[in-house]
Short mmCIF file of C-alpha atoms in Angstrom, two decimals:
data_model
loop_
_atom_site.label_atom_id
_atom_site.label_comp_id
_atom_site.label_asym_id
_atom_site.label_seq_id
_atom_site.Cartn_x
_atom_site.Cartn_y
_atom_site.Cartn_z
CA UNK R 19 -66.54 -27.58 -59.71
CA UNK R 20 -63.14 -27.83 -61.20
CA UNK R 21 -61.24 -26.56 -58.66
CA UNK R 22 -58.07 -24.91 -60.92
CA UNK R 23 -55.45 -24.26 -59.32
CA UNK R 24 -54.05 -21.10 -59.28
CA UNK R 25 -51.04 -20.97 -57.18
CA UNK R 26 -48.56 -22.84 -54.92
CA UNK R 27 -46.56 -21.53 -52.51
CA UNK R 28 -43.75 -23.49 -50.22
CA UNK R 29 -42.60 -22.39 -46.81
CA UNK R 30 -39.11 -23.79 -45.07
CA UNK R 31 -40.82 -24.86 -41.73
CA UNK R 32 -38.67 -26.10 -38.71
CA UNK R 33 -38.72 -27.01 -35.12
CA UNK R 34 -35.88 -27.30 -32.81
CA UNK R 35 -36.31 -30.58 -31.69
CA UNK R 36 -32.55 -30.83 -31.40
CA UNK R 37 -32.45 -28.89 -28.01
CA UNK R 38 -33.77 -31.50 -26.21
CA UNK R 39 -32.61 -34.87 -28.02
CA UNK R 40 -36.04 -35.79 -29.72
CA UNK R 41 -35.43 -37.55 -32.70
CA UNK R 42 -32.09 -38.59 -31.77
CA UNK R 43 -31.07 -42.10 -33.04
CA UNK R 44 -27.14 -43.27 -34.23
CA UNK R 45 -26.65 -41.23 -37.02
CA UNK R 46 -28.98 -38.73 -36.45
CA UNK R 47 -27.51 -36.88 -33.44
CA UNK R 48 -29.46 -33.46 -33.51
CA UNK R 49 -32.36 -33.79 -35.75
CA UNK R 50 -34.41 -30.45 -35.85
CA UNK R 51 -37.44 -31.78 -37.07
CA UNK R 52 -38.91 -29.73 -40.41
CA UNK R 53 -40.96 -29.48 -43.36
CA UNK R 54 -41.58 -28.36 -47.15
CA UNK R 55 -44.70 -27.00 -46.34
CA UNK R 56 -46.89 -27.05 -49.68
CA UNK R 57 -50.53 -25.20 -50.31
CA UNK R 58 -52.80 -25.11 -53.38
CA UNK R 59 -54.70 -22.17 -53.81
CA UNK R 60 -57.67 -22.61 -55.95
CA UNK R 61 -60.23 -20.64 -58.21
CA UNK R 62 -62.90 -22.25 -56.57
CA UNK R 63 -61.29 -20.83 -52.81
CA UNK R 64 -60.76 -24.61 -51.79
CA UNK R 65 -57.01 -25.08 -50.52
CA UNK R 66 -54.34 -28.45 -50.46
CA UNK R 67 -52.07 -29.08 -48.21
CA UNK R 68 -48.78 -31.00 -48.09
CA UNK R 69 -45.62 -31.55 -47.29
CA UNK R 70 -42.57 -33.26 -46.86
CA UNK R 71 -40.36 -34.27 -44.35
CA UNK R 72 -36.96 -33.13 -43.39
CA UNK R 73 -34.38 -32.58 -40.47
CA UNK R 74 -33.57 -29.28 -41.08
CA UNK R 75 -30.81 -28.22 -42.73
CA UNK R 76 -31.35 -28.61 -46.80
CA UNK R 77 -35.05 -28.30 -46.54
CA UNK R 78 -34.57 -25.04 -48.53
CA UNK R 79 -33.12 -27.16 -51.02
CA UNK R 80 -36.25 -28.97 -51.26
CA UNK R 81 -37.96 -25.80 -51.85
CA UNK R 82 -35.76 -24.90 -55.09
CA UNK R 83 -37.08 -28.34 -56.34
CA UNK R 84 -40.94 -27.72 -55.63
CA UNK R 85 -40.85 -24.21 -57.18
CA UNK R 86 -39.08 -25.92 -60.02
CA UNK R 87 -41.96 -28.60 -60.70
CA UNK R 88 -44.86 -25.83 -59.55
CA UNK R 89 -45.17 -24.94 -63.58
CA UNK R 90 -46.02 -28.56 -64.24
CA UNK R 91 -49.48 -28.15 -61.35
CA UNK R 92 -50.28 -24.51 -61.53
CA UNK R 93 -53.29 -23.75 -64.29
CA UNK R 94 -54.20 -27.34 -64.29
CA UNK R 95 -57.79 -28.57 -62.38
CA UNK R 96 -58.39 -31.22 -59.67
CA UNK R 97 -60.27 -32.68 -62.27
CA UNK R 98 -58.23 -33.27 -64.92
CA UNK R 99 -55.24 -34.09 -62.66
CA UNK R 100 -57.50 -36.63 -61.20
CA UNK R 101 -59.13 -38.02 -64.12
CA UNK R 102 -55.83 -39.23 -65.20
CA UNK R 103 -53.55 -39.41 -62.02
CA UNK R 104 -50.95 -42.17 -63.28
CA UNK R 105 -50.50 -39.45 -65.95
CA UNK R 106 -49.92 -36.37 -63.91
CA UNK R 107 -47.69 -38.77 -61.72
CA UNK R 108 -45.92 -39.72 -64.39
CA UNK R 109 -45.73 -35.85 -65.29
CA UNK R 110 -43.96 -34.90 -62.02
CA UNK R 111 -41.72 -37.52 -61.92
CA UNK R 112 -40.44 -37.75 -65.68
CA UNK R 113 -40.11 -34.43 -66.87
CA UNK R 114 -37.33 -34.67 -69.23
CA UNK R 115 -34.93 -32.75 -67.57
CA UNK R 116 -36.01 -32.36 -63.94
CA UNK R 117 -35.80 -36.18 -63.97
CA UNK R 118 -32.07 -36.28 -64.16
CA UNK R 119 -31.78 -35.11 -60.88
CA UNK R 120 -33.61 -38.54 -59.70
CA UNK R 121 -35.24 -40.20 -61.02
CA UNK R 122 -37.48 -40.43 -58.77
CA UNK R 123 -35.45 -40.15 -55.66
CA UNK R 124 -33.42 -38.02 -53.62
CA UNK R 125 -34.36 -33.95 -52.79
CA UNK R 126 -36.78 -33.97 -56.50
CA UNK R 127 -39.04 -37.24 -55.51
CA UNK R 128 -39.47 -35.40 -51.95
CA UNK R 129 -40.65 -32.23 -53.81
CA UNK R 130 -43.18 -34.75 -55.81
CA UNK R 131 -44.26 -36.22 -52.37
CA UNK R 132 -44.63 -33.15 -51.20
CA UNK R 133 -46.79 -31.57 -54.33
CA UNK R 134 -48.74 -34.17 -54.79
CA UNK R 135 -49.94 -34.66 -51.12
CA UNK R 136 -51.37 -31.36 -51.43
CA UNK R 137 -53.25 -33.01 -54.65
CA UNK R 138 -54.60 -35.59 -52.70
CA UNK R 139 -55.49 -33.59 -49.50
CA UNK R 140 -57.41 -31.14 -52.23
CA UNK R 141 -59.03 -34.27 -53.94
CA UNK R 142 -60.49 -35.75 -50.17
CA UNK R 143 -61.67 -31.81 -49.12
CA UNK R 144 -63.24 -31.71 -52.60
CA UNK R 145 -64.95 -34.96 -51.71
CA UNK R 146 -65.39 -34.24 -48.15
CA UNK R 147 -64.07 -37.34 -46.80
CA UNK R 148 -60.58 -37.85 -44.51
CA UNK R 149 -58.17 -39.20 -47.28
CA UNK R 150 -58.43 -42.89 -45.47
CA UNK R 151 -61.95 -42.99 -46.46
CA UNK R 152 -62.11 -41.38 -50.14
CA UNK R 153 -59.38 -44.29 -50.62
CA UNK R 154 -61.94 -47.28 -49.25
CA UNK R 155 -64.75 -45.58 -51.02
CA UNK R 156 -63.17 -45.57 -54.49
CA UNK R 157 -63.77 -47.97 -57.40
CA UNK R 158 -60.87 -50.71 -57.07
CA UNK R 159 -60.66 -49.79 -60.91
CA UNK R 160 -59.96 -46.15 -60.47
CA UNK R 161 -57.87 -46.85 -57.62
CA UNK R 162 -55.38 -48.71 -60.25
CA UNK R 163 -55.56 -46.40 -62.66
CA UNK R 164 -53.54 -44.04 -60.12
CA UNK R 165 -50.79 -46.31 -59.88
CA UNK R 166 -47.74 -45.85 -62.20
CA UNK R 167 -46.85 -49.86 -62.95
CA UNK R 168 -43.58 -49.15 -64.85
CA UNK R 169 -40.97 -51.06 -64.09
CA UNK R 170 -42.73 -53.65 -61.35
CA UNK R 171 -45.06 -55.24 -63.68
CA UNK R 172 -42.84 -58.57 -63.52
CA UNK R 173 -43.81 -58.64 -59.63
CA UNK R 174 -46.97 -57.12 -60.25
CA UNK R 175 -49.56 -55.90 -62.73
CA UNK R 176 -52.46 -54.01 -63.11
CA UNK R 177 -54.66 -56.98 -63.68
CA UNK R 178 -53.25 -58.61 -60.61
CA UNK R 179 -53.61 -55.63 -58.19
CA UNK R 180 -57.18 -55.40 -59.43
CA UNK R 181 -57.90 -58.66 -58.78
CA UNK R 182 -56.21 -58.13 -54.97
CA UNK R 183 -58.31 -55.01 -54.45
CA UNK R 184 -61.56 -57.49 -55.88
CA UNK R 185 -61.03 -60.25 -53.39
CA UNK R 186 -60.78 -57.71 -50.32
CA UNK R 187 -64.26 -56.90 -51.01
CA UNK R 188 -65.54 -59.60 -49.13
CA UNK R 189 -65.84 -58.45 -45.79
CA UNK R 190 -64.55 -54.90 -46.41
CA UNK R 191 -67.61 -53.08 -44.12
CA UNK R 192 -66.83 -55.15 -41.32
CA UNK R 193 -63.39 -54.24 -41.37
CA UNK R 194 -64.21 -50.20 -41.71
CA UNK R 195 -66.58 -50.51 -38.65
CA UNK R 196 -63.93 -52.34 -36.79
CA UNK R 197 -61.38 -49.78 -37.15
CA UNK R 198 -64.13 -47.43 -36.54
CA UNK R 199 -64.86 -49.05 -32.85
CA UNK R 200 -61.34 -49.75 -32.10
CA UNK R 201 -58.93 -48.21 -34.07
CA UNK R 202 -55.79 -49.56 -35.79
CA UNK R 203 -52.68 -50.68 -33.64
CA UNK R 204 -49.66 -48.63 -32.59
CA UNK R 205 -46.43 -48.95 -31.44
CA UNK R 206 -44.15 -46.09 -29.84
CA UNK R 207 -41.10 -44.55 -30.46
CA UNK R 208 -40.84 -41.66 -27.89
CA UNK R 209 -39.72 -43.62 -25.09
CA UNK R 210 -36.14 -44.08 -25.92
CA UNK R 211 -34.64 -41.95 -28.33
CA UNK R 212 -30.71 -42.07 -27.73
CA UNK R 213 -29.92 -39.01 -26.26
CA UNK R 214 -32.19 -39.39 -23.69
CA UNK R 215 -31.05 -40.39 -20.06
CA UNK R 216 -31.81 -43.63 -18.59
CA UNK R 217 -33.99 -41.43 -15.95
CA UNK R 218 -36.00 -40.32 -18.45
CA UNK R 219 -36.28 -44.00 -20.58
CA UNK R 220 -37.65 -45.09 -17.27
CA UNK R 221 -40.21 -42.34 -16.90
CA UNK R 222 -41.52 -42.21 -19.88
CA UNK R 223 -41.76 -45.88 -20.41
CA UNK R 224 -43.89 -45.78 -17.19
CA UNK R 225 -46.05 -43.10 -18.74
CA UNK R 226 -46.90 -45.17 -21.62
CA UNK R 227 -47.59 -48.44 -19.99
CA UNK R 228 -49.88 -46.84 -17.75
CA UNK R 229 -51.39 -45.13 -21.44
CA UNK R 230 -51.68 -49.24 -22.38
CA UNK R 231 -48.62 -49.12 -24.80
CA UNK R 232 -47.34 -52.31 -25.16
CA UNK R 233 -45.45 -52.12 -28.18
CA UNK R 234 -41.84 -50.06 -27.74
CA UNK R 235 -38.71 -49.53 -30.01
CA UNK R 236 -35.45 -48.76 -28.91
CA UNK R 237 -32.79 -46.83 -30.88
CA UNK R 238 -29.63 -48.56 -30.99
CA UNK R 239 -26.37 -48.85 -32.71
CA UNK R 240 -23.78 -46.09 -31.07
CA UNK R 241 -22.36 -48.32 -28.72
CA UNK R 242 -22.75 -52.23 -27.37
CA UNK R 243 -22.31 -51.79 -24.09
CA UNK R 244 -24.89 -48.90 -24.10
CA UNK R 245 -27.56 -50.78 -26.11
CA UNK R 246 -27.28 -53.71 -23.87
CA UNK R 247 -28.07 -51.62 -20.93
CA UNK R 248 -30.64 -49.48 -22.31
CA UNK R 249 -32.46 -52.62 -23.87
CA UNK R 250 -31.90 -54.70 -20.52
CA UNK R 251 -33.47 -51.44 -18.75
CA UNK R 252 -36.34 -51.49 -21.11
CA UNK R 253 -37.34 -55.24 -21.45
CA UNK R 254 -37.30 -55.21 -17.46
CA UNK R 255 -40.12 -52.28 -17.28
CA UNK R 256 -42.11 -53.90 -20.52
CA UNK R 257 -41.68 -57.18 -19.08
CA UNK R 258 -41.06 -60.33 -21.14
CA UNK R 259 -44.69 -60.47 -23.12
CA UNK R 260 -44.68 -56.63 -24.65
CA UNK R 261 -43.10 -56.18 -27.88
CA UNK R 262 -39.67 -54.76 -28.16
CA UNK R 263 -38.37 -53.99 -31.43
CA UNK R 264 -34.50 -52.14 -31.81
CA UNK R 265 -33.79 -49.52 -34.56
CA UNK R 266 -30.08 -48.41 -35.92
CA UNK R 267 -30.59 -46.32 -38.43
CA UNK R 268 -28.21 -47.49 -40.74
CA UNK R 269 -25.21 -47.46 -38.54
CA UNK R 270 -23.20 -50.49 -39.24
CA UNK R 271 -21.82 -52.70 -42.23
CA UNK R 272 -23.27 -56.34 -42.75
CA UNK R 273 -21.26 -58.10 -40.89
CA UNK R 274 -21.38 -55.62 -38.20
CA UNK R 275 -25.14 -55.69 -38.03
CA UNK R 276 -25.29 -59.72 -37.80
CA UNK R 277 -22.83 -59.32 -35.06
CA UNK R 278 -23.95 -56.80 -33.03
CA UNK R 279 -27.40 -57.83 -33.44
CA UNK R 280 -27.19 -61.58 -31.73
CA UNK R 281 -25.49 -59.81 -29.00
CA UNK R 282 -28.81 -58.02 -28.53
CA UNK R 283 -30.90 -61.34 -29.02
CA UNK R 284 -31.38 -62.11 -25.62
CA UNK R 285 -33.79 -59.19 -25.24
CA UNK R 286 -36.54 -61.00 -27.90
CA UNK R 287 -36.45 -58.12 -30.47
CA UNK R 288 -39.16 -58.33 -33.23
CA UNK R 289 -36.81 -56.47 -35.45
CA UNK R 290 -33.87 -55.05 -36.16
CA UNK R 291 -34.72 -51.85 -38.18
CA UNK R 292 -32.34 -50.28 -40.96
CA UNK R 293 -29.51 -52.21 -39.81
CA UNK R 294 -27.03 -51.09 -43.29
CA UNK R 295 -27.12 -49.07 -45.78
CA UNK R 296 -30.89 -48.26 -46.75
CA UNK R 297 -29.59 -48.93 -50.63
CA UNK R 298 -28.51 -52.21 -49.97
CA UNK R 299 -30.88 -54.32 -50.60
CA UNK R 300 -28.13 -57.95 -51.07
CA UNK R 301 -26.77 -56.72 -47.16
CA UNK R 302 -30.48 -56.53 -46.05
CA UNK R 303 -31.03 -60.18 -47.98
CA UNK R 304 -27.63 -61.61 -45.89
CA UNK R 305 -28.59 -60.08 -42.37
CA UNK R 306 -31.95 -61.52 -42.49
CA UNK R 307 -30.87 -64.86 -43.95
CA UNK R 308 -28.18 -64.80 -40.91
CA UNK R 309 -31.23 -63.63 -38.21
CA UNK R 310 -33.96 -65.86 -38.98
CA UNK R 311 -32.64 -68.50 -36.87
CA UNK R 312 -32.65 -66.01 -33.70
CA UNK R 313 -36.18 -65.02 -34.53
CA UNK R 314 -35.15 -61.60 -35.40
CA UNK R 315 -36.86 -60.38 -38.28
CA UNK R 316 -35.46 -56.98 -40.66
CA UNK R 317 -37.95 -54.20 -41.17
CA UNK R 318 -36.82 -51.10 -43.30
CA UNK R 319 -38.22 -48.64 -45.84
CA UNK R 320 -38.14 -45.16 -44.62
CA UNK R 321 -35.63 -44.30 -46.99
CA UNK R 322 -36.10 -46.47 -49.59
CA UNK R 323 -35.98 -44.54 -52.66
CA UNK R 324 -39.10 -45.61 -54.87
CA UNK R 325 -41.34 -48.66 -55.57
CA UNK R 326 -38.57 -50.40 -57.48
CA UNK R 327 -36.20 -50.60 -54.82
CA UNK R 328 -39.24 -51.82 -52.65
CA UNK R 329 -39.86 -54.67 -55.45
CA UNK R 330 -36.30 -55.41 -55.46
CA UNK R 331 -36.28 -56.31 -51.15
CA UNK R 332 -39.29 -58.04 -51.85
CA UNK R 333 -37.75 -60.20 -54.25
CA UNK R 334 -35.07 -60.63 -52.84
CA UNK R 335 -36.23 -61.44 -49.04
CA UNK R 336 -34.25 -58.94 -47.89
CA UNK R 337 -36.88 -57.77 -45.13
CA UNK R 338 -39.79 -59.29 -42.95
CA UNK R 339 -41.08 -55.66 -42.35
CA UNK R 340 -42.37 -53.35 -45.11
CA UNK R 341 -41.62 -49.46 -43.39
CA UNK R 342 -43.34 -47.24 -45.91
CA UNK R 343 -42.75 -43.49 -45.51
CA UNK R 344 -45.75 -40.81 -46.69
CA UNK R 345 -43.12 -38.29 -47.93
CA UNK R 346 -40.08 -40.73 -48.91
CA UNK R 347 -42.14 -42.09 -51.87
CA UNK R 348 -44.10 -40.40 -54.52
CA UNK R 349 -46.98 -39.06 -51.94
CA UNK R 350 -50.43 -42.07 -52.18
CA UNK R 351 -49.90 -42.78 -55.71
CA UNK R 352 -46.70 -44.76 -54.99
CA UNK R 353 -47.89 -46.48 -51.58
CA UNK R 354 -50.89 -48.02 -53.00
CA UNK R 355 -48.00 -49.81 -55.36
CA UNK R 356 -46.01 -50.56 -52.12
CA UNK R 357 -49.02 -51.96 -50.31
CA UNK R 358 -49.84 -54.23 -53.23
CA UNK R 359 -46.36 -55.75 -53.85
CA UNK R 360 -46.16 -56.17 -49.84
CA UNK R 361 -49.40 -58.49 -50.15
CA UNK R 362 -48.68 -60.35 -52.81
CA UNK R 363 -45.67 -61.24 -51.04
CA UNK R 364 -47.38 -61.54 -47.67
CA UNK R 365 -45.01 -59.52 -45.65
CA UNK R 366 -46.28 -57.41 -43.42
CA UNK R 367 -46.70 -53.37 -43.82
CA UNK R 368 -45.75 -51.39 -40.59
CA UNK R 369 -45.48 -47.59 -41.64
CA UNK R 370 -42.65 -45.35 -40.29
CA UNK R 371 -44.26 -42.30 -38.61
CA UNK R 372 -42.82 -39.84 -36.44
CA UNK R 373 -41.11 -36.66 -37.41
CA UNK R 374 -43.37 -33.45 -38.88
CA UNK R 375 -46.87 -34.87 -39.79
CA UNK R 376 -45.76 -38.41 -40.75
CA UNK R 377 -48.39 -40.03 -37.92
CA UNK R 378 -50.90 -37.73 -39.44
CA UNK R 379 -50.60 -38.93 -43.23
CA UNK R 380 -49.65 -42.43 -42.46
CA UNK R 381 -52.68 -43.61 -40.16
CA UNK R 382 -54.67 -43.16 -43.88
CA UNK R 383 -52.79 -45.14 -45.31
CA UNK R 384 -52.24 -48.02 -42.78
CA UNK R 385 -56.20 -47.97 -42.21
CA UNK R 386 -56.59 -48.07 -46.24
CA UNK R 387 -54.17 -50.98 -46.30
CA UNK R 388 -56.60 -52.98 -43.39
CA UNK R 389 -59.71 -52.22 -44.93
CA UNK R 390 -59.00 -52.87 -48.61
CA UNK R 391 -55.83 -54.42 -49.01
CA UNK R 392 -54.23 -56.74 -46.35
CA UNK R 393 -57.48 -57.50 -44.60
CA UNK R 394 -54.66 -58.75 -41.32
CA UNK R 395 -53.37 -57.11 -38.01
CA UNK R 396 -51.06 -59.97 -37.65
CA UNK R 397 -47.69 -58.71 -36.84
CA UNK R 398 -49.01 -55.15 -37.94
CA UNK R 399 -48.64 -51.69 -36.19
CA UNK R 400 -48.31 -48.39 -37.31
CA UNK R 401 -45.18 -46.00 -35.74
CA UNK R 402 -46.33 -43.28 -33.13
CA UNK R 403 -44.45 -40.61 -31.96
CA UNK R 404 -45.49 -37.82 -29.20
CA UNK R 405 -44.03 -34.80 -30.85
CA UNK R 406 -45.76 -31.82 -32.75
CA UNK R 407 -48.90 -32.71 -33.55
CA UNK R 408 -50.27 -29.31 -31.81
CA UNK R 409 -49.21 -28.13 -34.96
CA UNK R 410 -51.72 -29.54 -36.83
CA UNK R 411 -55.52 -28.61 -37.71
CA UNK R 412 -56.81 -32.32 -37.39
CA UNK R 413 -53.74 -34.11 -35.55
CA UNK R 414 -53.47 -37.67 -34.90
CA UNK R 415 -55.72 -39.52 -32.33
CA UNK R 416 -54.55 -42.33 -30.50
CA UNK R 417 -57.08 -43.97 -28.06
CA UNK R 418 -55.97 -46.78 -26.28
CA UNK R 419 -51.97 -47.62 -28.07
CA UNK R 420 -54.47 -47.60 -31.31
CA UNK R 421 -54.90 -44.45 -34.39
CA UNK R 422 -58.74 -43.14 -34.49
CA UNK R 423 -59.65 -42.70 -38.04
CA UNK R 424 -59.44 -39.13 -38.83
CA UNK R 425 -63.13 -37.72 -39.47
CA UNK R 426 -62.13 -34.57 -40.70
CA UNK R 427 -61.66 -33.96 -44.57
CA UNK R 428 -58.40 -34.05 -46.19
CA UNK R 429 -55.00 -35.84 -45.49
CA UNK R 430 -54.64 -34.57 -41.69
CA UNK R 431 -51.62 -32.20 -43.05
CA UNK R 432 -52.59 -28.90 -42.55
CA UNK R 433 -50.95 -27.00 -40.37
CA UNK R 434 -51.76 -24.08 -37.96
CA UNK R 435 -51.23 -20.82 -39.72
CA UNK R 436 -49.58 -19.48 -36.02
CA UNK R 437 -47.44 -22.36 -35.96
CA UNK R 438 -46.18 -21.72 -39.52
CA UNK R 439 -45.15 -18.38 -39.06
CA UNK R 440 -43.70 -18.71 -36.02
CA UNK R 441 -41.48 -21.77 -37.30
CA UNK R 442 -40.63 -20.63 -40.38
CA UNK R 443 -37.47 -20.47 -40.96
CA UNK R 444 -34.99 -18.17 -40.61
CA UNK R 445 -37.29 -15.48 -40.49
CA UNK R 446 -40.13 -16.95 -37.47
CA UNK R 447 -40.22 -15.79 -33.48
CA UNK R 448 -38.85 -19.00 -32.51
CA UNK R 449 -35.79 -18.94 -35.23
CA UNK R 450 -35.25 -15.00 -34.41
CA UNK R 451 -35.07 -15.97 -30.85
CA UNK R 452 -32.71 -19.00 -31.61
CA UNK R 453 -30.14 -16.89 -33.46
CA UNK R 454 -30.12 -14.13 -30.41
CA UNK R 455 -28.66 -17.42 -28.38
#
């Protein structure tokens, strides 16, 4: 069956996480958690689903830019997109004028993300596998051919990410079944958000050590004196052998960063995450250079633009963390370039999750990257964050601090049809109630 599709629609879908401080980090003060909610309609009945991630205000600006690419996907099959993915990618994402509003980044690469996880959350339901699995199951040759190499073949080129996806063969079952039995490794976020009190840091970090968390990142960067007693508070109920890692979310310059950072040292962070400027790639280079000695490593990624700016912290050494994003880049297609780069390079990939149905697209990903890619847990976790996910068809599982492989088929990114319309925004219950306030 061809699957054609015949129609894509968008919805503006929020959630006022902002009432009660979840999401809150440095610069982020009152994040309402949201989505460009994508679905492909088909002839054959069969539906997509995808979307991208937002905080709220300016998702409907995201919408202007899907329904302004929706003429390049509507009247085209799952087939033919598929049979020549690097080509429709390349379609999205260099349309001769739409691509002067990028290229591929900002508001237009988040409508791509967002377009063409609904393409691959069609392909896996066409297949019926979860999205993880169609990946592992998938000729390493046809699994290239989706990748758009230009402008990283001097760090990396077709032949050479065939030949990585070749040599992780070799004991690829085992590795399935493993993640099968036990799942693949987590690390939480919800525990200390920086609105919350220090009551509720405590209580919740309880909670999750009795849940057998033992993996825990602090958001940091609003004020010293703060961060040192939050983080002192913190390491004290993880203990000195659980892993503590500190996020700022681009608050501070370089030498702000380096500063404020070995103040924090004494607390044994794995990493300092987005410490500058999420463009800077030379400032990431100089605060890891000036952190090594401490132990500290950088991890970033969640807003980094596109596979080229990913080659160019690579190169440069700039971080000891890869943080890919499955909305921030151009949707699968992208990521399987960012996974490759991060191996040849041997730095570690630890996704960012979190938000509106990043834990649910991500886990495929990070299990893909296991299975077929890295073939290593060392210093590798995946983000997990409590919020939402009873919004979702097939949400996340997490069974002992560790993601169950979804079983169900797709990309885990539909959502309830109830929870759409009540969340859509302005017009939903929950937004109509809002504005009465």
């Amino acid at each position: 069956m061809l699957h054609k599709i015949l129609k894509l629609t968008v919805k503006d879908v929020r959630f006022p996480t902002s009432l009660e401080q979840h999401g809150s980090d440095a610069m982020h003060t009152d994040p309402d958690y949201s989505a460009a909610y994508v679905v492909l309609d088909t002839d054959s009945g069969a539906k997509g689903f995808g979307l991208t991630f937002t905080l709220g205000k300016g998702t409907e600006i995201v919408l202007c830019a899907v329904k302004a690419l929706a003429g390049l996907v509507i009247g085209k099959s799952l087939e033919e997109i598929v049979s020549d993915f690097r080509g429709f990618y390349r379609l999205l994402t260099s349309d001769g004028q739409m691509r002067w509003l990028g290229p591929e980044k900002g508001v237009v690469h988040l409508a791509t993300a967002a377009i063409l996880n609904a393409v691959w959350d069609l392909w896996a339901r066409a297949e019926g596998k979860p999205l993880w699995k169609l990946l592992v199951d998938m000729d390493p040759k046809r699994l290239v051919s989706c990748i758009d190499f230009r402008y990283i073949t001097d760090v990396l080129t077709e032949e050479e990410a065939l030949d990585i996806l070749m040599k992780a063969q070799q004991g690829k079952q085992q590795r399935e079944d493993q993640m099968l039995r036990e799942g693949y490794p987590a690390y939480t976020t919800s525990c200390a958000w920086l609105g919350y009190s220090d009551q509720q840091l405590k209580q919740l970090c309880a909670d999750a050590l009795k849940s057998g968390w033992t993996k825990f990142k602090v958001k940091v960067g609003a004020d010293l004196e703060d961060d040192l007693r939050r983080c002192r508070l913190i390491r004290q109920m993880i203990g000195p052998t659980n892993t503590l890692m500190i996020d700022a979310n681009q608050k501070w310059d370089v030498g702000e960063a380096i500063s404020w950072v070995s103040s924090l040292a004494e607390f044994k962070p794995l990493w300092i995450e987005e410490p500058t400027s999420p463009d800077d790639i030379l400032g990431h280079a100089t605060i890891s250079k000036a952190l090594a000695p401490l132990g500290i490593g950088v991890a970033t990624g969640e807003q980094c633009h596109n596979r080229v700016m990913f080659k160019q912290f690579l190169q440069a050494e700039a971080l000891q963390f890869v943080q890919i994003d499955g909305c921030r880049l151009g949707s699968v297609n992208e990521n399987l370039a960012v996974l490759l780069m991060a191996h040849k390079f041997q730095v570690p990939v630890c996704p960012h999750a979190g938000g509106v149905g990043l834990c649910e697209l991500v886990q495929h990903l990070i299990l893909f990257d296991y299975i077929c890619v890295s073939a290593s847990l060392t210093n590798r976790m995946c983000e997990y964050v409590d919020h939402l996910h009873e919004h979702f068809t097939s949400p996340v599982v997490i069974c002992g601090a560790c993601y169950t492989p979804p079983k169900d088929p797709g990309y885990s990114c539909e959502m309830l049809e109830s929870s759409v319309q009540r969340h859509e925004y302005p017009g939903g219950d929950v937004w109509k109630l809002h504005a009465t306030k």
